[in-house]
mmCIF file of C-alpha atoms in Angstrom:
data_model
loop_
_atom_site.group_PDB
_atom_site.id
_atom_site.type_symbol
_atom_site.label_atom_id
_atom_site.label_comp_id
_atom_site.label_asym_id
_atom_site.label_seq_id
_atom_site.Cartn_x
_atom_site.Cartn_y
_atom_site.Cartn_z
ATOM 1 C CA UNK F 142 -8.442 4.041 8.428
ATOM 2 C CA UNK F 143 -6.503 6.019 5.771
ATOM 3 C CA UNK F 144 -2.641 6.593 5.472
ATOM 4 C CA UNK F 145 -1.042 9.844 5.473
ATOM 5 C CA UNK F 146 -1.526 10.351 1.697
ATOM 6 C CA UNK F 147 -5.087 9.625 1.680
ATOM 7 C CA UNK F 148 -5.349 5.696 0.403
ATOM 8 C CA UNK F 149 -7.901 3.467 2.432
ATOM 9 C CA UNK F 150 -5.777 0.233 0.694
ATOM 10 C CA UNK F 151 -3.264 -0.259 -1.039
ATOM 11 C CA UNK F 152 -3.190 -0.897 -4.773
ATOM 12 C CA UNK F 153 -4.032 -4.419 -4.471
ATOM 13 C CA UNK F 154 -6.467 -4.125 -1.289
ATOM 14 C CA UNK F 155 -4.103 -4.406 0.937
ATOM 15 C CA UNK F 156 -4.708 -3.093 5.073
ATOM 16 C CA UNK F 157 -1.706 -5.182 6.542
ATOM 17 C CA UNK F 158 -0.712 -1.432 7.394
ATOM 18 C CA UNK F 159 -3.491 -0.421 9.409
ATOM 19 C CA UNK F 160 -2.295 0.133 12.939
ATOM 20 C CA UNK F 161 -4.373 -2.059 15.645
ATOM 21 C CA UNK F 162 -3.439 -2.457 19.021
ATOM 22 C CA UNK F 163 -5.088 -2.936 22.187
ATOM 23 C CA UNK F 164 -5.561 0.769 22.373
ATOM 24 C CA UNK F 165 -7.493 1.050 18.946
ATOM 25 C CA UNK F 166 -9.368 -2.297 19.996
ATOM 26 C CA UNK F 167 -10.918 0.189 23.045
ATOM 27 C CA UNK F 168 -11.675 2.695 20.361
ATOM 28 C CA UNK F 169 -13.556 -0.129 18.167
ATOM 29 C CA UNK F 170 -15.610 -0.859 20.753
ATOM 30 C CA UNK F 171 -16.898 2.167 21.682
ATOM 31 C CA UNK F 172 -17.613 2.462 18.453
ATOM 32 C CA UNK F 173 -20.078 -0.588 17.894
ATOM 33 C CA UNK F 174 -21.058 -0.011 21.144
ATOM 34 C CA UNK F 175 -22.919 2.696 19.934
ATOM 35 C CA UNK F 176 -23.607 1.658 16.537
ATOM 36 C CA UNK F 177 -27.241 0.386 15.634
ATOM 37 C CA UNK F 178 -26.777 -1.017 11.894
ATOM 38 C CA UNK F 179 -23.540 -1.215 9.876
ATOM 39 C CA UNK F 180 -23.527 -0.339 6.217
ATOM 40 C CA UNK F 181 -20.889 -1.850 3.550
ATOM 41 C CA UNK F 182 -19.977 -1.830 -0.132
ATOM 42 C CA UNK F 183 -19.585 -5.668 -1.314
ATOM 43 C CA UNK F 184 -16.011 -5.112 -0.848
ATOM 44 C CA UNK F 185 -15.810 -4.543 2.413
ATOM 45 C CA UNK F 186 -18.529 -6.698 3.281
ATOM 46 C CA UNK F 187 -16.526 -10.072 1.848
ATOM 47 C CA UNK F 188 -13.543 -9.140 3.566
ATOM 48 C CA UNK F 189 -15.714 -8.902 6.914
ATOM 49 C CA UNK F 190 -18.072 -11.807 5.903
ATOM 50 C CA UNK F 191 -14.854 -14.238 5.499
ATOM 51 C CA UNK F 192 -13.164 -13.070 8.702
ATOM 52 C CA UNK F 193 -15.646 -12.454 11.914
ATOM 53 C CA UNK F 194 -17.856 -15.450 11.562
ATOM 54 C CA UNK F 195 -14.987 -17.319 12.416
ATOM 55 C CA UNK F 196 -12.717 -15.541 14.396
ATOM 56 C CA UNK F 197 -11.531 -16.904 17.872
ATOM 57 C CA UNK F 198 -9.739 -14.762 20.497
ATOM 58 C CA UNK F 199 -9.292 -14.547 23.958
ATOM 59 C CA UNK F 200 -9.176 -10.968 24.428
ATOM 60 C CA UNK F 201 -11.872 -9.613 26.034
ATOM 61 C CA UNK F 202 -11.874 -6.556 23.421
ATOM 62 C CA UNK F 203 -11.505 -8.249 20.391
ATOM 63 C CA UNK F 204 -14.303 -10.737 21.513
ATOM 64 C CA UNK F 205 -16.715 -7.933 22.377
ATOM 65 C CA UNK F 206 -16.083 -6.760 19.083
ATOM 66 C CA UNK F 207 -16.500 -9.900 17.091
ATOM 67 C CA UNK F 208 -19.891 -10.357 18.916
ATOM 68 C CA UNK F 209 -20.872 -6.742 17.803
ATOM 69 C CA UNK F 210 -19.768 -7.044 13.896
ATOM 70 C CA UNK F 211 -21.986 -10.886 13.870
ATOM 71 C CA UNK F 212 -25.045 -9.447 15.754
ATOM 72 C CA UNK F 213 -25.362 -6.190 14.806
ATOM 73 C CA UNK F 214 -28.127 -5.743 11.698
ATOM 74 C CA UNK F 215 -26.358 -5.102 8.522
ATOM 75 C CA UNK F 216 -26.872 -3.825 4.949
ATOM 76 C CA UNK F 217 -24.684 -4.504 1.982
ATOM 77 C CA UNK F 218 -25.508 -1.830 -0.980
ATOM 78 C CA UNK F 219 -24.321 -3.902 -3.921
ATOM 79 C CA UNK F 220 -25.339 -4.360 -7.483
ATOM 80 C CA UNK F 221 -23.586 -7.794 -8.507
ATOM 81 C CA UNK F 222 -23.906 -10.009 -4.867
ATOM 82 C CA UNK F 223 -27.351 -11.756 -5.005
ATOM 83 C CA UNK F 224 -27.063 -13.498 -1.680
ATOM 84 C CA UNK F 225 -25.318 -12.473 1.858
ATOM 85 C CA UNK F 226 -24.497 -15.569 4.075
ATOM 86 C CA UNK F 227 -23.506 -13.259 6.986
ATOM 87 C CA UNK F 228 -25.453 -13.319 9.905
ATOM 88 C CA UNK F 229 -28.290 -10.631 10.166
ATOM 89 C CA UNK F 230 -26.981 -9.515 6.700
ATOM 90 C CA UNK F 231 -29.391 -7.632 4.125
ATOM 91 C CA UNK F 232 -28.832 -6.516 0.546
ATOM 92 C CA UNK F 233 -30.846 -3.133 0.131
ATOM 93 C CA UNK F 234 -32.793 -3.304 -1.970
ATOM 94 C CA UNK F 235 -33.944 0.711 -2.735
ATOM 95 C CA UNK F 236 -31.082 2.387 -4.084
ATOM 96 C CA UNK F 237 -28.537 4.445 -1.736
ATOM 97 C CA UNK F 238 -30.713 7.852 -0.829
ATOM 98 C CA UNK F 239 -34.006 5.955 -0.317
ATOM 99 C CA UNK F 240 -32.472 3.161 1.835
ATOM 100 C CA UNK F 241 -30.452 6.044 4.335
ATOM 101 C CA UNK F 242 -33.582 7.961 4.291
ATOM 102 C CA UNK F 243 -35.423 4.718 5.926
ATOM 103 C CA UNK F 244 -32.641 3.956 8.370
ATOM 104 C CA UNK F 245 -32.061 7.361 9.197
ATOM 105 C CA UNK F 246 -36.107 7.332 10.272
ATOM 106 C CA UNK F 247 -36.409 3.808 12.148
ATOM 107 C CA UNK F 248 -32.868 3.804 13.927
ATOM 108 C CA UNK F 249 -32.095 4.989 17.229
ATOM 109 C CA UNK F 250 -28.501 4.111 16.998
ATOM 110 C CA UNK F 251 -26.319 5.005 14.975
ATOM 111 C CA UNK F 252 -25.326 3.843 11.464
ATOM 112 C CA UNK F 253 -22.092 2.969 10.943
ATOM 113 C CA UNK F 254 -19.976 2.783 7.545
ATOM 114 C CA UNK F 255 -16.884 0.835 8.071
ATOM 115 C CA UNK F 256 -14.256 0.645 5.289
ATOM 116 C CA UNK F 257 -16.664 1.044 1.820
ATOM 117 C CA UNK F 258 -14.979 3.745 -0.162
ATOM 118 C CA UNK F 259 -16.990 3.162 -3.349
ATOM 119 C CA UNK F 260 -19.901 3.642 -0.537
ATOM 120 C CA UNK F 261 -18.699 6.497 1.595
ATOM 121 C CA UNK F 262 -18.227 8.585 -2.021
ATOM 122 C CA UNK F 263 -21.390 8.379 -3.268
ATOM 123 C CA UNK F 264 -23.051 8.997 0.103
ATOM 124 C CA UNK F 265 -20.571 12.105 0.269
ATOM 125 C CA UNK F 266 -21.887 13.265 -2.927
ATOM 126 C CA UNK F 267 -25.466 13.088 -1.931
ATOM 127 C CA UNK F 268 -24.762 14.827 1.509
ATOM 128 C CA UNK F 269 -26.071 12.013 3.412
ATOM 129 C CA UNK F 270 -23.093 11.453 5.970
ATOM 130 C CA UNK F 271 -23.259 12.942 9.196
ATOM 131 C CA UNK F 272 -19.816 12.635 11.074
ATOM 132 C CA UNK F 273 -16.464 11.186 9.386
ATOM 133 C CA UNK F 274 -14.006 9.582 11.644
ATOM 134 C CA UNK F 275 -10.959 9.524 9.648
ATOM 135 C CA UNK F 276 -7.705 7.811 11.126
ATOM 136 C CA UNK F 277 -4.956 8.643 9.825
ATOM 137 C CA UNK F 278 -1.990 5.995 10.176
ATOM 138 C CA UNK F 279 1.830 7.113 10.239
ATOM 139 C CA UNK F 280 2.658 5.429 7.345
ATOM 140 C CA UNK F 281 2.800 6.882 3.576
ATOM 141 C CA UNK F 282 1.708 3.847 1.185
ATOM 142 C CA UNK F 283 2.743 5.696 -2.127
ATOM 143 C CA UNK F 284 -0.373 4.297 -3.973
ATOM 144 C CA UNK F 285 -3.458 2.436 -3.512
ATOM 145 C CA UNK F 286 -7.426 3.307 -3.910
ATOM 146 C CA UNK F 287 -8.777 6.596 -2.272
ATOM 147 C CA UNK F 288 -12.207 6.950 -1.062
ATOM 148 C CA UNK F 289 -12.964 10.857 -2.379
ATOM 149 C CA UNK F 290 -11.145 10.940 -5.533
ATOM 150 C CA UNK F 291 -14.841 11.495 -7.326
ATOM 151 C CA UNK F 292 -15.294 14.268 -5.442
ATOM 152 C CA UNK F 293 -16.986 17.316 -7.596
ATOM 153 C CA UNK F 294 -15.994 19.658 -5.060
ATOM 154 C CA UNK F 295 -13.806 20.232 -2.220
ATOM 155 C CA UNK F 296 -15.631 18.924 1.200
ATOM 156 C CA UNK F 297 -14.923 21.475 4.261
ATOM 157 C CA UNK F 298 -14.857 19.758 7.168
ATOM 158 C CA UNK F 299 -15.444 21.012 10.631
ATOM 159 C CA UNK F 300 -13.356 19.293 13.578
ATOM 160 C CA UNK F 301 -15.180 17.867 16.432
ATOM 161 C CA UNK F 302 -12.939 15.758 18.428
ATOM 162 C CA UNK F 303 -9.765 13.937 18.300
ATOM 163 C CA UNK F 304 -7.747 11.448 19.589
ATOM 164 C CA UNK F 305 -3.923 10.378 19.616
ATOM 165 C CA UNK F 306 -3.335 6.890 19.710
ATOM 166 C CA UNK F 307 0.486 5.930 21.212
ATOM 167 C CA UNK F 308 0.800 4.012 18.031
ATOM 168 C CA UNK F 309 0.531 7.340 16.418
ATOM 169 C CA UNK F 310 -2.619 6.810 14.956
ATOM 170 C CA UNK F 311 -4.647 10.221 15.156
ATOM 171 C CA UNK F 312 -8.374 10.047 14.635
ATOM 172 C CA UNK F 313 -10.175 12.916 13.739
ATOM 173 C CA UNK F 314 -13.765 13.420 14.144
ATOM 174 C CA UNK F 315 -15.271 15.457 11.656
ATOM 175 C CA UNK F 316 -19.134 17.064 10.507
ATOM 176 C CA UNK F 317 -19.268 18.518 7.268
ATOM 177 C CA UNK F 318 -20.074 22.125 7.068
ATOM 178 C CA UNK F 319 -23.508 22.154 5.448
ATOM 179 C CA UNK F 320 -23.813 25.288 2.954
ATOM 180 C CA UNK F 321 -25.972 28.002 4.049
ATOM 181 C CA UNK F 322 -25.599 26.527 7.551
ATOM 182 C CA UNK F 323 -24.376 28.493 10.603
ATOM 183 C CA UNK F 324 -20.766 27.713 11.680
ATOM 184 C CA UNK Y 216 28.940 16.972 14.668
ATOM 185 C CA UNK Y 217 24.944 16.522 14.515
ATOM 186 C CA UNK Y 218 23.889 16.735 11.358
ATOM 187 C CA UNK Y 219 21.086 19.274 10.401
ATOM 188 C CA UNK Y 220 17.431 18.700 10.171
ATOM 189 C CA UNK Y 221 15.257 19.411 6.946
ATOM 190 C CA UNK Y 222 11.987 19.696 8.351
ATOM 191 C CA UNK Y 223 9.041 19.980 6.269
ATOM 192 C CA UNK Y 224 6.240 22.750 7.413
ATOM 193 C CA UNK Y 225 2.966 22.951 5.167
ATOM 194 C CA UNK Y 226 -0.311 22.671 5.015
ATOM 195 C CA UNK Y 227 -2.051 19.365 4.198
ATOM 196 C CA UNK Y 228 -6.073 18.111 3.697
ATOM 197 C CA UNK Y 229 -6.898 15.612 5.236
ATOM 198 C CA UNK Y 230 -6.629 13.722 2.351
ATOM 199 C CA UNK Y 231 -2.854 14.165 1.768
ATOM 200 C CA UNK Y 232 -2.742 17.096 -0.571
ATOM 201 C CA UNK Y 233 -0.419 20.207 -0.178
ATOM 202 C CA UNK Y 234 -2.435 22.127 -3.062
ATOM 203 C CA UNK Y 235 -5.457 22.214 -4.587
ATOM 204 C CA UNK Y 236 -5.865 20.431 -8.233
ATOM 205 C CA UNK Y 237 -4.957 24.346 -9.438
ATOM 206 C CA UNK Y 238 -2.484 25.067 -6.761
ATOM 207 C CA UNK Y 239 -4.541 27.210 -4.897
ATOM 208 C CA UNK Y 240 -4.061 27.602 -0.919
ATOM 209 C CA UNK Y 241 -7.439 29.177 -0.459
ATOM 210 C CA UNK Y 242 -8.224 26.258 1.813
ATOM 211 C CA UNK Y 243 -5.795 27.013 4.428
ATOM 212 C CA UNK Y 244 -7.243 28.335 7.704
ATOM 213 C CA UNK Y 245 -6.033 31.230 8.914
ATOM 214 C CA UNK Y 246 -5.727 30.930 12.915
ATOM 215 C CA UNK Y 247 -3.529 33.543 15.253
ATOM 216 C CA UNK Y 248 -3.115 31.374 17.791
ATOM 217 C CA UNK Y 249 -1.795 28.273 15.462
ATOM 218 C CA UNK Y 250 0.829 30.444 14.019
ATOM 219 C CA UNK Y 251 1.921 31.978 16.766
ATOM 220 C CA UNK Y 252 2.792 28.754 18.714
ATOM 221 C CA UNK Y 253 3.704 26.344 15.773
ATOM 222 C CA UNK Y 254 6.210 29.351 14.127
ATOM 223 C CA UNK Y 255 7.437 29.934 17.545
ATOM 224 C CA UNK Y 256 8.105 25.989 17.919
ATOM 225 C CA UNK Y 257 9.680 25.993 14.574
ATOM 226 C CA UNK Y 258 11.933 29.156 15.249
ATOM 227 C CA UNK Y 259 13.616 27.567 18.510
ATOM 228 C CA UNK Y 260 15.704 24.923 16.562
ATOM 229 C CA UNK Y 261 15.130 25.884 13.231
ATOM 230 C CA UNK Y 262 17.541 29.066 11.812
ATOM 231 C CA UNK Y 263 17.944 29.024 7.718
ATOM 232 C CA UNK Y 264 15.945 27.709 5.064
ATOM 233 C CA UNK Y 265 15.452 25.651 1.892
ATOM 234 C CA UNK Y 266 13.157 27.051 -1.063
ATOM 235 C CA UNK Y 267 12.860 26.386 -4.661
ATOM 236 C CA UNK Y 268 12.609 29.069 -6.848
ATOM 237 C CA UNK Y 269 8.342 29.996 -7.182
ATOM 238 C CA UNK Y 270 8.655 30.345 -3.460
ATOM 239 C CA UNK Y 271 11.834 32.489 -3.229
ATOM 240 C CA UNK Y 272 10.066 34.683 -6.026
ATOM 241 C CA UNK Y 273 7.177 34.930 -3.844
ATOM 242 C CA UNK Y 274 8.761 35.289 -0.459
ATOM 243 C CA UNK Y 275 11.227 37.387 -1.801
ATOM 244 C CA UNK Y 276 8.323 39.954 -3.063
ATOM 245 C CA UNK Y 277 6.371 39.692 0.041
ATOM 246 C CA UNK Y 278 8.202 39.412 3.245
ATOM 247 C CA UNK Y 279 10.680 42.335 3.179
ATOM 248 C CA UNK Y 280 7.029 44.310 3.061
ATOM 249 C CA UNK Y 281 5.516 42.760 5.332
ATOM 250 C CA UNK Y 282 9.039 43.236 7.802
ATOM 251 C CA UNK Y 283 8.459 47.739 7.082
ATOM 252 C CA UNK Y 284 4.831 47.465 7.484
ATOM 253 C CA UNK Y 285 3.474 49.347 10.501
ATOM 254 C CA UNK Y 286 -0.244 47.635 10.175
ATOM 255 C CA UNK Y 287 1.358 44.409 9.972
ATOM 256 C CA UNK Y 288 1.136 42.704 12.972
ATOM 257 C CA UNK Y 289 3.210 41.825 15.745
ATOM 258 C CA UNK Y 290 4.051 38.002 15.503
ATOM 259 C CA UNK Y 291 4.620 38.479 11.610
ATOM 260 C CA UNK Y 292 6.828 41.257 12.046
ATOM 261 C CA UNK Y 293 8.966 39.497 13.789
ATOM 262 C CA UNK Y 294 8.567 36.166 11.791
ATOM 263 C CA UNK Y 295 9.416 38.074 8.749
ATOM 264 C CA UNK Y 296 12.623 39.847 10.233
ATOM 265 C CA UNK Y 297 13.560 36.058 10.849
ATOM 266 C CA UNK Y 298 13.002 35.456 7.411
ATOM 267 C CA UNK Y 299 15.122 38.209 6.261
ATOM 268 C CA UNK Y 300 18.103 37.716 8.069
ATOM 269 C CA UNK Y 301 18.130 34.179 8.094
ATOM 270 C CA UNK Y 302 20.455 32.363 5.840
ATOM 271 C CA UNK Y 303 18.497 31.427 2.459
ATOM 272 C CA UNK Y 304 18.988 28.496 0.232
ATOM 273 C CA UNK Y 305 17.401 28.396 -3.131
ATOM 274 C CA UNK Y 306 17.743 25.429 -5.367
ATOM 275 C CA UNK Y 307 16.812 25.977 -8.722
ATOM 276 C CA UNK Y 308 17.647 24.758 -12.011
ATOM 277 C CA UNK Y 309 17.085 28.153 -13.726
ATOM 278 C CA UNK Y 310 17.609 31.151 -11.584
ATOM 279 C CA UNK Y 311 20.928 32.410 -12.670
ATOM 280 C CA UNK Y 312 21.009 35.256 -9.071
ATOM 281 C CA UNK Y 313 18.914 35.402 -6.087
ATOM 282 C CA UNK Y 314 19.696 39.220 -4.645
ATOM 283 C CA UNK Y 315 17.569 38.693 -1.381
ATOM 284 C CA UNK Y 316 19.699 39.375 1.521
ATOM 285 C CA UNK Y 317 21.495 36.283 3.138
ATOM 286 C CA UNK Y 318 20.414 34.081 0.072
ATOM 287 C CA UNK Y 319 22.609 31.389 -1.405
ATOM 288 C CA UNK Y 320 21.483 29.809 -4.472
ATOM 289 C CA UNK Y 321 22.395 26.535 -5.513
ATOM 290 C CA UNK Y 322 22.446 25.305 -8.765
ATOM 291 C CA UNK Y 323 20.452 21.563 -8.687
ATOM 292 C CA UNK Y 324 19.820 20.217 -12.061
ATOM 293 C CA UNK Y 325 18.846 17.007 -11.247
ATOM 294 C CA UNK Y 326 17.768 14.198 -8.243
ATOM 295 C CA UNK Y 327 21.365 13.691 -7.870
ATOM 296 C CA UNK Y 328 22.817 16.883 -7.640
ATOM 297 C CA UNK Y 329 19.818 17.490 -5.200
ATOM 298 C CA UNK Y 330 20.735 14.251 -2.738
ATOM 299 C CA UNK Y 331 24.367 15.595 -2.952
ATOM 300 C CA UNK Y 332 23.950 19.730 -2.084
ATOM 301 C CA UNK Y 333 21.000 18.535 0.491
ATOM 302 C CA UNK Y 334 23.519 16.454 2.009
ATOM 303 C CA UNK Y 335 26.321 19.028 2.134
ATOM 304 C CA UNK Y 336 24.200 21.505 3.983
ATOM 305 C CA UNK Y 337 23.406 19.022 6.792
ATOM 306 C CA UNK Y 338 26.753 18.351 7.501
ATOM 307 C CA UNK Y 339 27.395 22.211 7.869
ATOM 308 C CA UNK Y 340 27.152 23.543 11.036
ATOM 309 C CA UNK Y 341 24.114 25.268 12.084
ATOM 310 C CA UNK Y 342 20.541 24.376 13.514
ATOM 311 C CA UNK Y 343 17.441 23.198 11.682
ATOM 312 C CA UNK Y 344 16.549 24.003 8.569
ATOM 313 C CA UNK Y 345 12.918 24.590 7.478
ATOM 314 C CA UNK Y 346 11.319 24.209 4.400
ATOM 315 C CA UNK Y 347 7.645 25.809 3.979
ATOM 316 C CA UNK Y 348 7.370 24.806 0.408
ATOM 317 C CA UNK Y 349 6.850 25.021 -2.669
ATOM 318 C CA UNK Y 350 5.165 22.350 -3.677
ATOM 319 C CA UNK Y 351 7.327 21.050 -6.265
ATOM 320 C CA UNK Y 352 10.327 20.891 -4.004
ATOM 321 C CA UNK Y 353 8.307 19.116 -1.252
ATOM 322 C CA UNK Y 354 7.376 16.161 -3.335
ATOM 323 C CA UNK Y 355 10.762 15.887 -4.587
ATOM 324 C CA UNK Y 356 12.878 16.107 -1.655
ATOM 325 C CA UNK Y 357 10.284 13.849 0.043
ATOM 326 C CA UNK Y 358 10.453 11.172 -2.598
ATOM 327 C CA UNK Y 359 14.282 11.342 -2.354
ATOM 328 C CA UNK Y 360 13.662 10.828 1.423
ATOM 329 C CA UNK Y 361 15.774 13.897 2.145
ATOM 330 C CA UNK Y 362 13.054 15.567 4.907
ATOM 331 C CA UNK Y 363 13.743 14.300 8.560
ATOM 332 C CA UNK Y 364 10.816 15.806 10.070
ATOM 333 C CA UNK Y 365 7.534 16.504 8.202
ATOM 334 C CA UNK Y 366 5.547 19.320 10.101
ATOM 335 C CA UNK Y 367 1.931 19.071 9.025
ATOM 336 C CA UNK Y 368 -1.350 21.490 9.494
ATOM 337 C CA UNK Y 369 -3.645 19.138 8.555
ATOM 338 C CA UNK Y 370 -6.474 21.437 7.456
ATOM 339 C CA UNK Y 371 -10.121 20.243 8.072
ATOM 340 C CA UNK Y 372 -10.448 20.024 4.249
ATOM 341 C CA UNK Y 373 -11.552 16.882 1.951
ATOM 342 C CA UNK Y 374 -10.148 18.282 -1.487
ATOM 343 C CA UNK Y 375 -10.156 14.904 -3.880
ATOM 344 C CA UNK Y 376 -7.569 15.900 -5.918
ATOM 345 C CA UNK Y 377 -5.126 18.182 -6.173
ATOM 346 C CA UNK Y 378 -1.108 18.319 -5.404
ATOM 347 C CA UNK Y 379 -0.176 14.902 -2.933
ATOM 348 C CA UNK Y 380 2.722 15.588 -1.048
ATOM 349 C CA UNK Y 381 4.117 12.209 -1.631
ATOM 350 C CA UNK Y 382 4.191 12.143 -5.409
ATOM 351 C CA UNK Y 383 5.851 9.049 -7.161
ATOM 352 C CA UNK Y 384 7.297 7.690 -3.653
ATOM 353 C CA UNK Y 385 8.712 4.186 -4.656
ATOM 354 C CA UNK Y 386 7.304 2.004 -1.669
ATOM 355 C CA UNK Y 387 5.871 2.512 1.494
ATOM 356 C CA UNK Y 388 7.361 4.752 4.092
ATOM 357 C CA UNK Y 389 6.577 4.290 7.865
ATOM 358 C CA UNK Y 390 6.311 7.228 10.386
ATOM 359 C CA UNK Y 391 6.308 8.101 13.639
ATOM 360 C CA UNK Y 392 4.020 10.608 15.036
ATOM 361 C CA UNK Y 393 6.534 12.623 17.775
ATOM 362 C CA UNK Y 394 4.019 15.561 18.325
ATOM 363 C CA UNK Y 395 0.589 16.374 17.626
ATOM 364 C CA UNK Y 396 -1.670 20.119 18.323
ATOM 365 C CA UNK Y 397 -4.771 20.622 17.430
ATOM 366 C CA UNK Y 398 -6.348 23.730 16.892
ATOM 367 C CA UNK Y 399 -10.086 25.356 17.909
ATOM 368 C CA UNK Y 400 -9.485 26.564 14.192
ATOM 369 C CA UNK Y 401 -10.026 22.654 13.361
ATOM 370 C CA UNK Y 402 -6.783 22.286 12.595
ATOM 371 C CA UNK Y 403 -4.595 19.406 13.228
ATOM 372 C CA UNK Y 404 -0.857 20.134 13.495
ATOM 373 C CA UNK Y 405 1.023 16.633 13.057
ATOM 374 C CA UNK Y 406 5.073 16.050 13.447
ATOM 375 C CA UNK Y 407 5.971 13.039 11.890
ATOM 376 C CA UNK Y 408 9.884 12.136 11.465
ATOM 377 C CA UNK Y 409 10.488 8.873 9.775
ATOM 378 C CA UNK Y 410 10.430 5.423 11.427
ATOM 379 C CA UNK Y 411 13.582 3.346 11.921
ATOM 380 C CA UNK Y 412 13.257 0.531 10.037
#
């Protein structure tokens, strides 16, 4: 989720802006439907660690969901968390490349980064990330933390699906354009 | 009388810059078929326009060309014949005379002196007005919340850094998305006017 100048939070974490309806709840859980192992920075992780275990709904999507972010196998890349208390929870314990490298061989699945700038920019760096699914939310924040500020160099993109929310959320599916690759 | 719209027409990355850290637009993709339909969208309401001075310098220099240019082609010919005789207005703190045909120049030498002539030309009468840049002038007029529809080409483009569009905004501002296009080029055209609060 990212507003329309580019932050993933606000300056003080915050996501109270992030659009979620029922419509983006049916777009979540497509998502995890597919997904085979999630990946997060500790960030990320203890924000999801202190709110799914618990959470209680009677919505059929949200509960599908919840089920899908306790069950599915997860790995926290991390460097100061010791422990992870969340179900089916992992800390990796080879550094970034090595541990994508070993997912990337033994999952079917996919593996999917949710949130984790700190994450999502190193993994950028190294050219590890396959797809981005940015949505971009009609709001402008005005500051807050970006996820690509450490880029070295610009990241061309090439757009392979989309979707317009009614809450005006757009999400925008994109693979990078590998260098020396054909278009 | 309605008052006028300012609407904002750029490119943007996807990461909410309208230039590159060395205001470079080398990242823009160039597609026939997005210009044709999103200029053609914009000319039906839209009939003057707002430009600072960098952009009037450039426009100025390469449009009139580009109107007398027999390999130019078709949709920019007529594009820049709009451009020519529609009715110009330049704000600039320096510029002492803007000789482009149809140009007004208006003397802003400050944020206030921009909310006030911004606000006298939308209470002329006339249709849309359209603002294609520069860059400077974008952030500004945005942070004074002067643009009533923000007209985006999102390009598929992850710069970094570079030149936000919504420099030094005090404070969240909500939108609402009232059209979205996107483009086999990759691009993502995005209308956003502001939300009522």
């Amino acid at each position: 989720m990212m507003s329309l100048d580019g932050y993933i939070c606000g300056p003080n974490g915050e996501l109270d802006w992030h659009h979620v309806d029922n419509e983006f709840n049916e777009y979540a859980k497509e998502l995890l439907a597919d997904a085979g192992t999630l990946l997060f920075g500790r960030i990320t992780y203890q924000l999801m660690a202190s709110y799914w275990p618990t959470s209680t709904t009677s919505d059929p999507n949200v509960s599908y969901i919840s089920e899908r972010m306790n069950h599915l196998p997860k790995v926290i890349f991390t460097r100061t968390l010791t422990r992870a208390d969340w179900k089916n929870t992992k800390i990796a314990k080879v550094e970034l490349k090595a541990e994508i490298a070993k997912l990337k061989k033994t999952q079917g699945k996919d593996i999917v980064i949710l949130g984790s700038g700190t994450i999502v920019s190193a993994l950028t760096q190294l050219g590890l990330i396959d797809e981005y699914r940015i949505l971009v939310n009609p709001v402008v924040l005005g500051s807050g933390k970006s996820m690509f500020k450490n880029l070295k160099e610009r990241l061309n993109l090439k757009l392979v699906r989309s979707k317009v929310f009614d809450s005006g959320l757009v999400a925008l599916y994109y693979k990078p354009e590998r260098k020396g690759v054909k278009k | 009388m309605k008052t006028r719209k300012l609407i904002l027409f750029m490119i943007i990355s996807a990461d909410g810059f309208i230039g590159s850290a060395n205001g470079q637009l080398d990242w823009e993709m160039r597609d026939e078929e997005e210009s044709k339909l999103l200029i053609r969208d914009l000319l039906t309401t839209a009939d003057s326009m707002l430009l600072g001075r960098v952009l009037y310098q450039g426009f100025a220099q390469a449009w009139p060309a580009m109107a007398s240019n027999p390999k130019s082609p078709k949709s920019l010919v007529k594009f820049a014949k709009w451009i020519e005789r529609s009715p110009k207005f330049v704000f600039s703190k320096t510029l002492k005379k803007a000789d482009w045909k149809n140009t007004k120049l208006i003397a802003a030498k400050n944020d206030k002196d921009i909310i006030t002539e911004v606000n006298l030309l939308k209470h002329t009468s006339g249709g849309d007005i359209v603002m294609f840049g520069g860059v400077r002038i974008a952030q500004t007029l945005s942070r004074l919340g002067l643009i009533d529809e923000y007209r985006l080409k999102m390009q598929p483009v992850i710069l970094g850094k570079g030149l936000p569009l919504f420099k030094d905004q005090k404070g969240r501002m909500d939108l609402k998305l009232v059209r979205s296009r996107v483009f086999s080029s990759g691009v993502a055209a995005l209308y956003y006017q502001k939300a009522k609060s």
